[in-house]
Coordinates of C-alpha atoms in Angstrom, one line a residue:
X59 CA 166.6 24.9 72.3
X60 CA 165.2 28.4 72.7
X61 CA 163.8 27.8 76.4
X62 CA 162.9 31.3 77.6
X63 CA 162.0 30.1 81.1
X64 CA 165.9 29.8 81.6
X65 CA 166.3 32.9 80.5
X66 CA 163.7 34.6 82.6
X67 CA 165.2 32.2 85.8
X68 CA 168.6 33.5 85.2
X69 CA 167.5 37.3 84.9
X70 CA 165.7 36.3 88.7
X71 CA 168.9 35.2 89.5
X72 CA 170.8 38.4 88.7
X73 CA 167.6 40.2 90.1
X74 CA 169.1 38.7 93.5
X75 CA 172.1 40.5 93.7
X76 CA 170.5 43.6 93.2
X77 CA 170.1 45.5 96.5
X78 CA 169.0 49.4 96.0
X79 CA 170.4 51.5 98.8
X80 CA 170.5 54.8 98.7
X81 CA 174.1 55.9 97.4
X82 CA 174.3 52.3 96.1
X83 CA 172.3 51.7 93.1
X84 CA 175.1 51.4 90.3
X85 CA 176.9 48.6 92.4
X86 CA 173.9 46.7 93.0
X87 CA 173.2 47.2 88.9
X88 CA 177.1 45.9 88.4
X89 CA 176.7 43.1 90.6
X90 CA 173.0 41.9 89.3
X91 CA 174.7 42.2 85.5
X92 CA 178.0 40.3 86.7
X93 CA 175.6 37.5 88.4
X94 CA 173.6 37.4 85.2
X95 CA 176.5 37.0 82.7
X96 CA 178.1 34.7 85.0
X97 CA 174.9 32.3 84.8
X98 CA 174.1 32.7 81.2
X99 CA 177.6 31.7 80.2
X100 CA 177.8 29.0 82.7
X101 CA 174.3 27.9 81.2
X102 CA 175.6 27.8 77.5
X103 CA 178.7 26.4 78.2
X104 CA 177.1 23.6 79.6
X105 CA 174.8 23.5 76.5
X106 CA 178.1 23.4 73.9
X107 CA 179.7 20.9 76.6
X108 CA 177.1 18.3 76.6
X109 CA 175.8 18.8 73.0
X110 CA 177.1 15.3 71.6
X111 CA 177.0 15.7 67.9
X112 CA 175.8 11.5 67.4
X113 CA 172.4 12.4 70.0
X114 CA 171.9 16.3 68.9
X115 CA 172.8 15.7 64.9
X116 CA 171.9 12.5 63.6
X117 CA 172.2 11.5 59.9
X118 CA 169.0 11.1 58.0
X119 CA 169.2 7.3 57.0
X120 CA 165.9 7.6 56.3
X121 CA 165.9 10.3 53.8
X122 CA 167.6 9.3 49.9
X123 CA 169.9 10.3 48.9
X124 CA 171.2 9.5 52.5
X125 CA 171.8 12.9 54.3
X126 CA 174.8 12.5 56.4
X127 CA 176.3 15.5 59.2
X128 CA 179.1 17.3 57.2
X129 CA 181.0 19.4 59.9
X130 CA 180.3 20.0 63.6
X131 CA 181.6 22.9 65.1
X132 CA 181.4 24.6 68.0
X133 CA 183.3 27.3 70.7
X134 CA 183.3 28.7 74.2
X135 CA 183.2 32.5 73.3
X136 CA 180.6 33.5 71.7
X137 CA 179.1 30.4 72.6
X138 CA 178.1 28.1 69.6
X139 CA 177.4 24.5 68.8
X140 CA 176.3 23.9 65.0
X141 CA 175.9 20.9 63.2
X142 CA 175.2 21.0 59.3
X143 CA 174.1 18.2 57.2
X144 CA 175.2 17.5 53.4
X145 CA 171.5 19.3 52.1
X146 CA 172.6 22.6 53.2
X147 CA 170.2 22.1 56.5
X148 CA 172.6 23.6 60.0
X149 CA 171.3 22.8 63.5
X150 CA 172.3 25.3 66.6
X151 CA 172.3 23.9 69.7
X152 CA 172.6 26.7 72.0
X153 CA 169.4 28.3 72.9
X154 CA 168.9 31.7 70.9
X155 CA 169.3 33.9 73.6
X156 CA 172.2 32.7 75.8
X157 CA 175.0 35.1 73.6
X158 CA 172.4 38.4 73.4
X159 CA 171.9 38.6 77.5
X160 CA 175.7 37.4 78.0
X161 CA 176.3 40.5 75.8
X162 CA 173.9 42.5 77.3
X163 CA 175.5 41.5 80.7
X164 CA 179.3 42.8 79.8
X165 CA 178.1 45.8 78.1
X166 CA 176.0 46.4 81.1
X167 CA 178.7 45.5 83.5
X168 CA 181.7 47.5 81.7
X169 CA 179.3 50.6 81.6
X170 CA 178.5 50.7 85.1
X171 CA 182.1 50.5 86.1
X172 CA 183.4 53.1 83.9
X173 CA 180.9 55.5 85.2
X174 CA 181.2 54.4 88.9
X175 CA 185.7 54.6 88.2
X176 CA 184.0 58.3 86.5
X177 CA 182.5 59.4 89.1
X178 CA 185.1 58.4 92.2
X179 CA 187.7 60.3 90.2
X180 CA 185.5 63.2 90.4
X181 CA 185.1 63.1 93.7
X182 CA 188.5 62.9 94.7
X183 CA 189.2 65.7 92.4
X184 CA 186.9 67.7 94.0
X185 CA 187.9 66.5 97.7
X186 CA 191.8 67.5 97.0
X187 CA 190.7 70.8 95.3
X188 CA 188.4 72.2 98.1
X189 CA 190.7 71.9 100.8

């Protein structure tokens, strides 16, 4: 499942929210990371959501011995849908990079704000201190 046409559509998508203005440039960045993580997540969720283990992991009735799907596991944060068979084989059905850009994103994201919430502190410091 490692489609990197999604992930280059939901950069482009992000990319959208982006406006540079002059004074402006770190919200635009804040936004186009927020709309990013927001579609990645949204993306993989919906990959762990409709990953049904009997479609996306079948056992190998073919195969002898019979290889049959031990566990099946998956979460919502990080994002992860694994199935593993009785040989030792495993099976992840979220696409490679969904958790790297969603990580990406928040680091991104959190960054941006704490040096925007930096630098309006310093500006108000300096505005009350001038007078």
């Amino acid at each position: 499942m490692g489609s990197w046409i999604l992930a280059a559509l939901c950069l482009g998508y992000g990319l959208a929210f982006v406006r540079v203005q002059k004074g402006r440039r770190l919200l635009g960045l804040i936004k186009g990371s927020t709309a990013t993580g927001a579609a990645c997540y949204l993306l993989g969720w919906l990959q762990v959501f409709f990953a049904f283990p009997s479609h996306a992991c079948p056992d190998f009735l073919e195969m002898r011995p019979t290889v049959h799907v031990d566990p099946y596991e998956d979460s919502v944060f990080p994002l992860q849908a694994t199935c593993y068979w009785d040989n030792g084989e495993q099976k992840e059905l979220v696409s490679s990079w969904i958790n790297p850009l969603l990580f990406t994103c928040m680091a991104a994201t959190l960054t941006g704000c704490l040096v925007m919430l930096a630098a309006l502190t310093y500006r108000r410091y300096r505005q009350e201190h001038t007078r």
